[in-house]
XYZ file of C-alpha atoms in Angstrom:
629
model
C 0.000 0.000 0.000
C 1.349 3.647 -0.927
C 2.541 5.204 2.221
C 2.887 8.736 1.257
C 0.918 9.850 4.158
C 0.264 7.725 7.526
C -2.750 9.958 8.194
C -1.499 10.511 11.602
C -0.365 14.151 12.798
C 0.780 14.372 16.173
C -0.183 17.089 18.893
C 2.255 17.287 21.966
C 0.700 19.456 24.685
C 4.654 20.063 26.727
C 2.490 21.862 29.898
C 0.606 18.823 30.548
C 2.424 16.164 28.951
C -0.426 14.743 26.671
C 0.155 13.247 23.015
C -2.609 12.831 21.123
C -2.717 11.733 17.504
C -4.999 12.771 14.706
C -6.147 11.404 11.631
C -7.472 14.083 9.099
C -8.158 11.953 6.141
C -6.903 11.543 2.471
C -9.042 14.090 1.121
C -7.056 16.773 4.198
C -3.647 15.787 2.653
C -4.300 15.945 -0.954
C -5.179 19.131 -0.415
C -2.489 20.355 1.087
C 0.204 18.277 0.233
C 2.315 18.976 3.905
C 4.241 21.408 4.350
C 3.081 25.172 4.760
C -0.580 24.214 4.390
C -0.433 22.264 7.083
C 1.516 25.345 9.180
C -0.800 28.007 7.952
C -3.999 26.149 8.768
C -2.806 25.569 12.074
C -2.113 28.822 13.142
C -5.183 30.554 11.523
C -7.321 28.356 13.442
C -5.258 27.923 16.786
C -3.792 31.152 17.374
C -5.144 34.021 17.931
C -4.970 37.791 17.254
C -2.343 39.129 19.501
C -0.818 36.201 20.902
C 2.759 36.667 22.355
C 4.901 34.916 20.029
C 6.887 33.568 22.955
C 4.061 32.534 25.466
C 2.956 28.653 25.539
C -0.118 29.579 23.766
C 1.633 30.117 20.516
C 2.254 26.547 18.636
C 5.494 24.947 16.729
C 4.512 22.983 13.917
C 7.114 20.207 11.996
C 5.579 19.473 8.533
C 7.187 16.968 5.749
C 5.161 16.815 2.312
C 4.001 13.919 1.237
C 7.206 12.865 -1.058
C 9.125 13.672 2.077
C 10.949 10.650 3.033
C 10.854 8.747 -0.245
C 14.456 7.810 -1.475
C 14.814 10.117 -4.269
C 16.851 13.707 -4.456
C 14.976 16.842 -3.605
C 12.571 14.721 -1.005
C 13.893 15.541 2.765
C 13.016 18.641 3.378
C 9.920 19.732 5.932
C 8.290 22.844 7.114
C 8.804 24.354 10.586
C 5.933 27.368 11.415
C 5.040 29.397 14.624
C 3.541 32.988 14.609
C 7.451 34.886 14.417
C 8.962 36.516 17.294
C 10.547 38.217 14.800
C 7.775 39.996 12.956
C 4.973 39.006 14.751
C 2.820 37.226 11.617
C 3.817 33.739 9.503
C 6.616 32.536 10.740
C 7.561 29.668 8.459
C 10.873 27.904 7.033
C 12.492 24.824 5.826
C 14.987 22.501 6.481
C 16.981 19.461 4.566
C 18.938 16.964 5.729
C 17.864 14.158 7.689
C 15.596 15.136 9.943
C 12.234 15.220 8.249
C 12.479 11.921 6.428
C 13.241 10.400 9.720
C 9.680 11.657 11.385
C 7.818 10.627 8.378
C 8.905 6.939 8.223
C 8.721 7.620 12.244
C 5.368 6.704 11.104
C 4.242 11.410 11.168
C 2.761 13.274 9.271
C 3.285 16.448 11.291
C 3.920 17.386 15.133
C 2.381 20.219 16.456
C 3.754 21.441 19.948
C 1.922 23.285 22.436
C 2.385 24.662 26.079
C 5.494 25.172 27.362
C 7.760 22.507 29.824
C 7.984 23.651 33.264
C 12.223 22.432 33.089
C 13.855 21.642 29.974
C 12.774 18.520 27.714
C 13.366 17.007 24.950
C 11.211 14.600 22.267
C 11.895 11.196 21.534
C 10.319 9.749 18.784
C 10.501 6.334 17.146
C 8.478 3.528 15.982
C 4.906 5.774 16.390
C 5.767 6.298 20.125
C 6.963 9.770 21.513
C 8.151 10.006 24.901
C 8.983 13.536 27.169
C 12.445 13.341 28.405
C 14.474 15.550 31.078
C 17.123 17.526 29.251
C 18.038 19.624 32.237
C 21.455 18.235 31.451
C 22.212 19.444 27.600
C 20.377 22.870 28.547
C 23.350 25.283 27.726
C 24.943 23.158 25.184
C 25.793 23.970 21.877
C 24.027 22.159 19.287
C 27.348 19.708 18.216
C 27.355 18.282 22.285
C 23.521 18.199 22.324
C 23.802 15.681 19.265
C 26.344 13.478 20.817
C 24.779 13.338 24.374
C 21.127 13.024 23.534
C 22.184 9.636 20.770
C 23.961 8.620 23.508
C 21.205 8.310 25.753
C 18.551 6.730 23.393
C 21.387 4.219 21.788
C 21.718 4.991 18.390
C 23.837 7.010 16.538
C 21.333 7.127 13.729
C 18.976 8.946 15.451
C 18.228 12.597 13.674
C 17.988 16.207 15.918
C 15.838 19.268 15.333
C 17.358 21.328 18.263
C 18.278 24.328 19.552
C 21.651 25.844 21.383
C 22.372 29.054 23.671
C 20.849 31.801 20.992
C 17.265 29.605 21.091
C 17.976 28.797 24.396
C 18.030 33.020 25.160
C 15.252 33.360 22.870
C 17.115 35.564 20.424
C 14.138 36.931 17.834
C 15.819 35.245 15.400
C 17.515 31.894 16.173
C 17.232 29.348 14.532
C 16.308 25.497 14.480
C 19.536 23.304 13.643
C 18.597 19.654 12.413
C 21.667 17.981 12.862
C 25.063 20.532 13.020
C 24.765 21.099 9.466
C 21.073 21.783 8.127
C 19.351 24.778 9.424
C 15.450 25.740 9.519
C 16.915 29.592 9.375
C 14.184 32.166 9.105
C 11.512 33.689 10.876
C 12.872 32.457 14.440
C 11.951 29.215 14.869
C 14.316 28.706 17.746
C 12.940 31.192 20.007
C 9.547 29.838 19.863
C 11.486 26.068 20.748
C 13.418 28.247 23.104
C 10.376 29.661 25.230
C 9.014 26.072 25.140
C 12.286 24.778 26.761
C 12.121 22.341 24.585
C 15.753 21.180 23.545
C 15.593 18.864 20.942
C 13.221 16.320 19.089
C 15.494 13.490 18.622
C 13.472 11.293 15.599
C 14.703 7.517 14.348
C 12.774 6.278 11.511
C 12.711 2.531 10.497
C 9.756 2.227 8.493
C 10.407 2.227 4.590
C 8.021 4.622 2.793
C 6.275 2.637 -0.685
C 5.884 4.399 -3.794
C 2.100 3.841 -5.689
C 3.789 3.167 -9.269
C 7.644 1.890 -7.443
C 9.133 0.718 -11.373
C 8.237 4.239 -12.377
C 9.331 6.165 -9.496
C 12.801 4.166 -9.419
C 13.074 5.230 -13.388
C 12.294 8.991 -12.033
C 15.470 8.789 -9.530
C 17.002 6.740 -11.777
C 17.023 9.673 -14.739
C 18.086 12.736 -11.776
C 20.955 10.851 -10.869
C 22.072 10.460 -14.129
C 21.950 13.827 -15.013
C 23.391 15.150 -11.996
C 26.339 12.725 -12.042
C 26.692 13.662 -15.523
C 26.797 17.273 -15.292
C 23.783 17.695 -17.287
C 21.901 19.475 -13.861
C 23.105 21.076 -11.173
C 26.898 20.699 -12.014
C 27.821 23.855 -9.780
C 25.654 23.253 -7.130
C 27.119 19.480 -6.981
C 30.673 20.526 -7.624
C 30.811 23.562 -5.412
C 27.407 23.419 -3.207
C 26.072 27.535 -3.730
C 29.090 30.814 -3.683
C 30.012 29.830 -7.011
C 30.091 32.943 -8.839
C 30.504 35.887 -6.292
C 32.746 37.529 -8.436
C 29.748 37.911 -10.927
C 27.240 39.022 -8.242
C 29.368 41.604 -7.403
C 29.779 42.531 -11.023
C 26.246 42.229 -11.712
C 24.937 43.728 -8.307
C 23.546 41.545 -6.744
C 25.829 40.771 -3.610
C 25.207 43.112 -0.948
C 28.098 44.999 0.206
C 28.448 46.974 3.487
C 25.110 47.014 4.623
C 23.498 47.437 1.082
C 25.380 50.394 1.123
C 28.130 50.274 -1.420
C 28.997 48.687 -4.822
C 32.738 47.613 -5.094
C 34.385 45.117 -2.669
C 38.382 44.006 -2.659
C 38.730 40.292 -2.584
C 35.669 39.094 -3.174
C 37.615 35.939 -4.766
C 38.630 34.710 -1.691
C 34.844 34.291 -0.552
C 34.109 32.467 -3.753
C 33.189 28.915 -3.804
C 35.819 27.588 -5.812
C 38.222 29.426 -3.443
C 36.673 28.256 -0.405
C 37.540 23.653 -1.365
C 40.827 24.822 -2.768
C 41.736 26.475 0.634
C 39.588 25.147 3.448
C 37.565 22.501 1.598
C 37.365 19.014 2.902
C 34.445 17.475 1.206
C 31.007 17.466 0.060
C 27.626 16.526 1.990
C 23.844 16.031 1.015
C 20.888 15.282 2.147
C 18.532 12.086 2.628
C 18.556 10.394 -0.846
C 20.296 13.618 -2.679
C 22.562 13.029 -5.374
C 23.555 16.888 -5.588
C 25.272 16.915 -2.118
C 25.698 20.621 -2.271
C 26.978 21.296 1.335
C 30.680 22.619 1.671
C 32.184 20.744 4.388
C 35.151 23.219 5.901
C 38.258 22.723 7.874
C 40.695 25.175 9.278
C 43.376 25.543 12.017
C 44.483 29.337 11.839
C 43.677 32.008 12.425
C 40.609 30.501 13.643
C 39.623 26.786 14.401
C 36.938 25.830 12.052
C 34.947 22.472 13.071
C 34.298 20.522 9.967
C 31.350 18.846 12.071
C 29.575 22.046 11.481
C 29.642 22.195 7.308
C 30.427 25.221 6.398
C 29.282 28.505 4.446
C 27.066 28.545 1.807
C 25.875 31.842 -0.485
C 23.972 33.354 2.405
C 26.705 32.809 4.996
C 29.508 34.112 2.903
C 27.156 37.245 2.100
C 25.685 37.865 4.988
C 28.851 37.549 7.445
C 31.369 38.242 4.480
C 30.344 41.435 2.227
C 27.753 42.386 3.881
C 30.317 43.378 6.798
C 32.425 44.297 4.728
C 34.897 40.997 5.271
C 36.992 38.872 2.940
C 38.614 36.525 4.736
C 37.095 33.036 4.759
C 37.920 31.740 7.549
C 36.309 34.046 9.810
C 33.766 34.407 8.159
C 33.530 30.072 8.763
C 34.230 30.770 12.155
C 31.399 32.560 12.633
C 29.385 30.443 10.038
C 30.147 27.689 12.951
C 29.172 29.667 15.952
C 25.731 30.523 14.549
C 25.004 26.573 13.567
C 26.233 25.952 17.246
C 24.350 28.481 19.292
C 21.426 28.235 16.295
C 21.529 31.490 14.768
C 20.220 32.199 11.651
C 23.252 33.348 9.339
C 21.307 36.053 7.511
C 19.472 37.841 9.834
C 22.926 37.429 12.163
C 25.377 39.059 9.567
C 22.452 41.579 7.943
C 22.322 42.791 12.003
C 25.928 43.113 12.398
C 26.211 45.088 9.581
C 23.579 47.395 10.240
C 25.476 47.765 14.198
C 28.559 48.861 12.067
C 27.299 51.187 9.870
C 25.785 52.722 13.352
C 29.086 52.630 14.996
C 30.635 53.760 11.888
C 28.234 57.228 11.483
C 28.512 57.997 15.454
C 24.941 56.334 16.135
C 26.949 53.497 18.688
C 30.493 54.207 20.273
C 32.784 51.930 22.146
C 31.360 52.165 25.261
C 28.671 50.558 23.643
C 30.034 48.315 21.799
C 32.284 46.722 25.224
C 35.644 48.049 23.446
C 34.681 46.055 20.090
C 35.940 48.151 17.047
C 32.517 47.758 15.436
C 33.748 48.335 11.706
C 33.121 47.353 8.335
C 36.092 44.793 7.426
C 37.119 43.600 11.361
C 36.008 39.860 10.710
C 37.208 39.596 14.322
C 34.444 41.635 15.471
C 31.776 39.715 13.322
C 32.847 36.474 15.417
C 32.824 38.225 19.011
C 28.989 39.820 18.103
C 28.073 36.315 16.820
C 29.122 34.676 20.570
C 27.789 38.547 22.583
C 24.019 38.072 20.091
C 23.730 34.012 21.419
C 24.129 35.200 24.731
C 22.687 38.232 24.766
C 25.413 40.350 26.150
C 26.222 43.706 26.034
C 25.267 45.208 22.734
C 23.809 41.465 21.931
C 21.304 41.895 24.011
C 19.832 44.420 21.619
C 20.752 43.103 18.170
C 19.294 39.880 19.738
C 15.721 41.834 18.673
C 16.730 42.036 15.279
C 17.178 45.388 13.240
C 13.771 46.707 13.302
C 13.589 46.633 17.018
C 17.715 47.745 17.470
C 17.036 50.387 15.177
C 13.808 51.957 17.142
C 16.165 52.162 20.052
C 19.205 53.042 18.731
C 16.701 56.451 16.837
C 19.044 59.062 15.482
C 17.937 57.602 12.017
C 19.047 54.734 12.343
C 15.628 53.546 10.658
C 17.224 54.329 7.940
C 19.816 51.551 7.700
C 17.314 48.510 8.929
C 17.364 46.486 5.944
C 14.485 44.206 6.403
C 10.590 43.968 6.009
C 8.102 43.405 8.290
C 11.151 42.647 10.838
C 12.829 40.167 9.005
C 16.411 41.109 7.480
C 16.927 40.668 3.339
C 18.891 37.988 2.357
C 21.796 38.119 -0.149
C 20.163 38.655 -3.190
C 19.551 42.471 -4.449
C 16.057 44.067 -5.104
C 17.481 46.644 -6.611
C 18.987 44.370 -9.560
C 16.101 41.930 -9.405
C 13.149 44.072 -9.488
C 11.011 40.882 -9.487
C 12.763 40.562 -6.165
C 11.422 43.926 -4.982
C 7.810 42.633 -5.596
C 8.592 39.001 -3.440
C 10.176 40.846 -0.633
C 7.481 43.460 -0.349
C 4.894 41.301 -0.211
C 6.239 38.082 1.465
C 4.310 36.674 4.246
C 7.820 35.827 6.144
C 9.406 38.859 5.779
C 12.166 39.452 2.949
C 12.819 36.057 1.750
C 14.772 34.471 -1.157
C 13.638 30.922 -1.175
C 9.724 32.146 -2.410
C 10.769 35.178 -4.845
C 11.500 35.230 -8.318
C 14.961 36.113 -9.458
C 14.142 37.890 -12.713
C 17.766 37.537 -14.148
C 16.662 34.033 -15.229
C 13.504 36.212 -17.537
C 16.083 38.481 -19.439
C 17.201 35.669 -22.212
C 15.555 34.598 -24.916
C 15.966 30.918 -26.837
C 16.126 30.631 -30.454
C 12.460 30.863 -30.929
C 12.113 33.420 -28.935
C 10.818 32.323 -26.275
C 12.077 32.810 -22.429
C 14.623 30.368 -21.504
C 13.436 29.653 -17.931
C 12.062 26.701 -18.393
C 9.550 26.226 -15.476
C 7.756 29.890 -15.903
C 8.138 28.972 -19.178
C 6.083 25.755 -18.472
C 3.418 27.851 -16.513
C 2.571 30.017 -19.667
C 5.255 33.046 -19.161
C 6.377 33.011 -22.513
C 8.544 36.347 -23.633
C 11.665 37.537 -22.249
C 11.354 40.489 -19.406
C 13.904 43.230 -18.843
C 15.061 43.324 -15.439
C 13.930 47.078 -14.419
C 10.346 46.728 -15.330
C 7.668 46.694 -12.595
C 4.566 46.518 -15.063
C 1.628 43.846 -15.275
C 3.741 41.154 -16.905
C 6.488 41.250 -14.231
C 3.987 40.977 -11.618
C 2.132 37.585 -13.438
C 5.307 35.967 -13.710
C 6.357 36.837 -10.086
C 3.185 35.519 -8.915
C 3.565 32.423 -11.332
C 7.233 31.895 -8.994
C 5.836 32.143 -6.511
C 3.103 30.277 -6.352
C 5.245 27.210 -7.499
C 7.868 27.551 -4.681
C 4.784 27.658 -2.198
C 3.861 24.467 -3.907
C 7.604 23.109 -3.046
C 7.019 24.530 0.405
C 3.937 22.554 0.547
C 5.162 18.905 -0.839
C 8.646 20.314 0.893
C 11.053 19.294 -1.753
C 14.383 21.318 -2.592
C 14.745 24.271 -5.228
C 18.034 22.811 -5.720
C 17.030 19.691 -7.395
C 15.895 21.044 -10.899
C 12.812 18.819 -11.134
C 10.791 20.122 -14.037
C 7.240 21.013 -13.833
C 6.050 17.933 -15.531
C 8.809 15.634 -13.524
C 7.209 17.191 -10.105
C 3.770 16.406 -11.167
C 4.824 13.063 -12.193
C 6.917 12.050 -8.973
C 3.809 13.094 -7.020
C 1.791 10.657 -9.047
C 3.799 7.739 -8.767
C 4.297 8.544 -5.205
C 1.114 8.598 -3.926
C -1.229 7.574 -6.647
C -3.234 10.222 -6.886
C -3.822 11.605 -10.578
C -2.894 15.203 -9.936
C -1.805 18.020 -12.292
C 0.269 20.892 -13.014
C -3.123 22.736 -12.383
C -3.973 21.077 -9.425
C -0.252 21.581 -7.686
C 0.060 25.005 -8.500
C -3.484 25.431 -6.834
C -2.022 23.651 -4.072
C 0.387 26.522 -3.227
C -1.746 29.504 -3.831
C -3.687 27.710 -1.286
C -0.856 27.837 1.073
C 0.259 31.563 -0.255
C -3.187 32.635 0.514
C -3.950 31.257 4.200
C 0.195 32.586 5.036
C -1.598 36.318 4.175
C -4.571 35.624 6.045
C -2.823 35.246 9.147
C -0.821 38.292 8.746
C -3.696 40.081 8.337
C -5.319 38.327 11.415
C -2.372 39.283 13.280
C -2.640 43.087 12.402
C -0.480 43.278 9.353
C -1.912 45.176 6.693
C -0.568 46.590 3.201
C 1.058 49.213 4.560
C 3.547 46.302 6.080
C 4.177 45.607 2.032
C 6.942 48.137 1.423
C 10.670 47.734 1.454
C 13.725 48.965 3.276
C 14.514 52.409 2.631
C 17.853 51.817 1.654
C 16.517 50.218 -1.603
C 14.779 53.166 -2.526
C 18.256 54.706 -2.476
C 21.333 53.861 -5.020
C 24.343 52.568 -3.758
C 27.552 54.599 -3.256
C 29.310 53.159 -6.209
C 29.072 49.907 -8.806
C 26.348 48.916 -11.305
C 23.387 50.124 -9.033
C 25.024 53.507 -8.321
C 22.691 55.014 -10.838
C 19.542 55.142 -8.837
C 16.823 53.051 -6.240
C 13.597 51.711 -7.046
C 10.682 53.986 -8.128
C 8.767 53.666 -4.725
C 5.206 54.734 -6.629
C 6.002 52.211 -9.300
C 6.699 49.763 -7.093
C 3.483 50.592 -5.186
C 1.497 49.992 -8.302
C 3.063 46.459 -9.148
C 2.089 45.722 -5.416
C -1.919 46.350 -6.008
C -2.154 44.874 -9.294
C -0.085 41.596 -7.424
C -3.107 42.010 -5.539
C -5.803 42.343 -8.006
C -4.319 39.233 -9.705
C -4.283 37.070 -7.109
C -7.738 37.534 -6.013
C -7.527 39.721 -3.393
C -8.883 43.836 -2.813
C -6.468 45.755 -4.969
C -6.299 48.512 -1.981
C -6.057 46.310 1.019
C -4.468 42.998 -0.200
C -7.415 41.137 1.696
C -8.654 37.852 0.534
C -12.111 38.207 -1.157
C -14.639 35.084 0.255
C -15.118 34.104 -3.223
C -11.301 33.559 -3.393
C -11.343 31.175 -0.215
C -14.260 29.643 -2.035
C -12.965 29.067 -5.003
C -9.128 27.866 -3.364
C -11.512 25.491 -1.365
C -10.632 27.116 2.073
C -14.117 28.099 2.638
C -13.825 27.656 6.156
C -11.135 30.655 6.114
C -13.892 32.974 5.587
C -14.605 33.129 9.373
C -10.820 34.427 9.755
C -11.094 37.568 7.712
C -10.291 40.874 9.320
């Protein structure tokens, strides 16, 4: 029998210690697929308006998809959701690695966690059991001696970790959830909701196989990605080099924040490159459950920092965010502190994106060394970044502040400062420019996370045509967006192909497989087919994640977001100080009028970005209707 989905989602109540299990139905799953359906229609109907992100009445939800767990690349990822300490509406990220194929064949479909322990626990679960342990003993640990204590204690090195160390443990607004020492659930601040629940770990171990409906078809399906990875038909960078490759052209192009957003031209951005990184420090590669990409740098260095290979090492966002973005070029400091955020469970982004924003403060006069505890707070001391990585985790000093994340530091700090809080709706931008990608602009604006990268469309990939003339992106190209786009414009068809993005990423949030893995449109619908034997469609999977878009908005808006909330940093408004996007910001107006007709085109009030009820209706979330502001 196809075992896509047990039909079993667990609810773990941590105040009074009782597990229940419930069993939605086929019909429930179809639907939404895993993932951030699941997420968003648990917190629409189980939290409510104003709810203290941090209090036990808020809930943590773990979500697979329905391929998650199957042996095939792509396939391990899983959804982790709260309402955000960070920005106070959808909190919601991802995760590969291990983990989330080890709580599906766990015999789970999803875990939703509420209350809060009265000492520290953690979660074992295995064979359809999960037990409440003590973990008064691994409170304080960094993530690396959490992992080796806890499989200790339940007698299996196999056994997978979703856990949290001192910077979830302090509740910092944006730590993070680390599944393993490698694999981080990085946004939104996952690991300060675990952190107020003093819960310390869910330690999973799997054992059940998962069975494919059609398994000669869906072996031919893994069959073909291998082959084309290991050939370097697909994904030949990412599988070579894991992501970094090309920072010399982002920085050419634009598109790699420098300084804070600030500037345009950075010396020795080679060093920071990929291909720099394995000659130099380089040990290996890693992957995922099942992945034949194994993208993940694995890093080693003795001088002038230790580096911990156990932790991995820095990928795209971790070399931008604690490299150019504070204004360092040395690699191993910025792995150092890489490290230190995987072992206290920091998010990378929103960790560098902060520090930089303190040292453009310190740098203009807004923060001094008094504040600072004697730290020369300036662009280029990669020392610095790795003493405000360790001072953020515990909350020390000037940590204690950053610890709220720009928005918050910034309100404080006043003097202006506003001005250099790169984020939206709380949430700091990742390494990928708006003001090259104005496709980007759009995704940030309006994201239900915050700025995001992982849900946007890059519009670089809509500037080239193919010999017919068509767009060479090959999955918007699949969805019906059929001519090339130039990379400034803002007008109707840039908005229908962002939506078209990103309604097919919310899909892969949903079914949680990888962007990395370049499954095409028809090779998604087809695995999902053979996987669980249901005869869906392109049409029916895209539905799927403007489902999941949708109910992530109507949250916000339950929460007391509105549309005003859709706007972006005002350093993006700006140019930069020198490079290719020294010649001017984005049009705020037209950038306002992309945002309503992204609106108007998904269904919703062109003025107020509200849901209409004959939207709900028609995306089959009647129900949703008693939710709307």
């Amino acid at each position: 029998m196809p075992s896509a989905y047990h039909n079993r989602i667990a609810r773990v109540n941590l105040t009074t210690h009782e597990i229940t299990v419930e069993q939605p139905g086929a019909v429930y799953f179809r639907r939404a697929m895993g993932g951030w359906n699941i997420v968003a229609e648990v917190l629409i109907r189980e939290v409510p308006p104003g709810t203290d992100p941090l209090a036990p009445e808020n809930k943590l939800i773990f979500a697979p998809g329905v391929l998650t767990g199957f042996p095939i690349s792509g396939a391990s990822r899983h959804a982790v959701g709260a309402k955000s300490p960070l920005t106070g509406g959808f909190g919601a990220t991802e995760a590969g690695g291990n983990w989330g194929a080890q709580l599906k064949r766990a015999g789970f479909d999803a875990l939703i966690i509420e209350g809060a322990a009265s000492h520290p626990v953690y979660l074992w679960i295995t064979d359809g059991t999960i037990e409440i342990r003590d973990a008064t003993h691994v409170w304080g640990m960094p993530t690396k001696e959490t992992a080796e204590a806890l499989r200790s204690e339940v007698g299996d090195h196999r056994a997978e970790l979703a856990m949290i160390g001192p910077g979830g443990e302090h509740q910092v607004r944006f730590a993070c959830l680390m599944h393993g020492t490698k694999d981080a659930a990085g946004r939104t601040g996952m690991g300060a909701v675990m952190g107020s629940k003093r819960l310390k770990a869910i330690v999973v171990l799997g054992k059940q196989r998962l069975e494919p409906a059609d398994p000669e078809r869906f072996s031919a399906l893994a069959r073909m990605m291998a082959q084309a990875v290991n050939s370097g038909e697909r994904a030949s960078s990412l599988h070579n080099y894991g992501t970094g490759v090309g920072m010399d052209g982002g920085l050419a192009s634009g598109n790699l924040p420098i300084r804070n957003f600030r500037d345009g031209e950075f010396e020795g951005v080679e060093r920071l490159s990929a291909e720099n990184l394995m000659a130099s420090l380089g040990v290996g590669m890693d992957g995922c459950f099942a992945c034949v990409v194994r993208c993940k740098k694995v890093v080693k260095a003795e001088a002038p920092y230790v580096v911990d290979p156990t932790y991995g090492g820095p990928e795209y966002e971790s070399l931008g965010a604690l490299g150019t973005t504070c204004g360092v070029n040395d690699p191993v400091a910025v792995a150092k502190a890489t490290e230190l955020c995987n072992a206290y469970s920091l998010d990378t982004i929103s960790t560098g994106v902060t520090i930089a924003f303190a040292m453009e403060c310190f740098e203009r006069g807004l923060l001094t060394l008094e504040d600072t505890d004697g730290i020369d707070l300036r662009f280029g001391n990669g020392d610095a970044v790795v003493q405000m990585v360790r001072k953020i985790a515990y909350r020390q000093g000037l940590g204690d502040l950053l610890a709220h994340g720009t928005r918050y530091a910034a309100a404080r700090i006043g003097q202006g400062a506003e001005r250099f809080a790169v984020q939206v709706k709380g949430q700091e931008y990742p390494m990928h420019e708006p003001r090259l990608k104005r496709a980007l602009a759009i995704s940030y604006a309006v994201s239900p996370t915050g700025a995001d990268h992982c849900h946007a469309l890059h519009d670089t990939g809509l500037v080239h045509a193919d010999d017919q003339g068509f767009v060479q992106e090959g999955n918007l190209r699949s969805l019906g967006v059929l001519e090339p786009l130039p990379l400034e414009s803002l007008g109707p068809a840039k908005v229908r192909a962002t939506i078209y993005q990103t309604l097919r990423q919310a899909t892969n949030n949903s079914l949680c497989m990888c962007l990395f893995v370049p499954w095409t449109t028809a090779e998604l619908v087809d695995l999902v087919r053979v996987a669980t034997g249901w005869d869906v469609t392109a049409f029916e999977l895209m539905r799927v994640g403007e489902r999941a878009w949708t109910l992530a908005r109507l949250f916000n808006l339950r929460q007391g977001l509105s549309a005003s909330d859709d706007t972006l940093a005002p350093r993006s408004y700006e140019p930069t100080t020198s490079g290719p996007l020294a010649e001017g910001g984005i049009d705020p107006e037209a950038l306002r009028q992309a945002i309503h007709t992204y609106y108007a085109m998904l269904g919703w009030d062109r003025e107020s970005g509200i849901p209409t009820p004959e939207t709900l209706q028609e995306l089959d979330v009647g129900w949703a209707i008693d939710y709307l502001p």
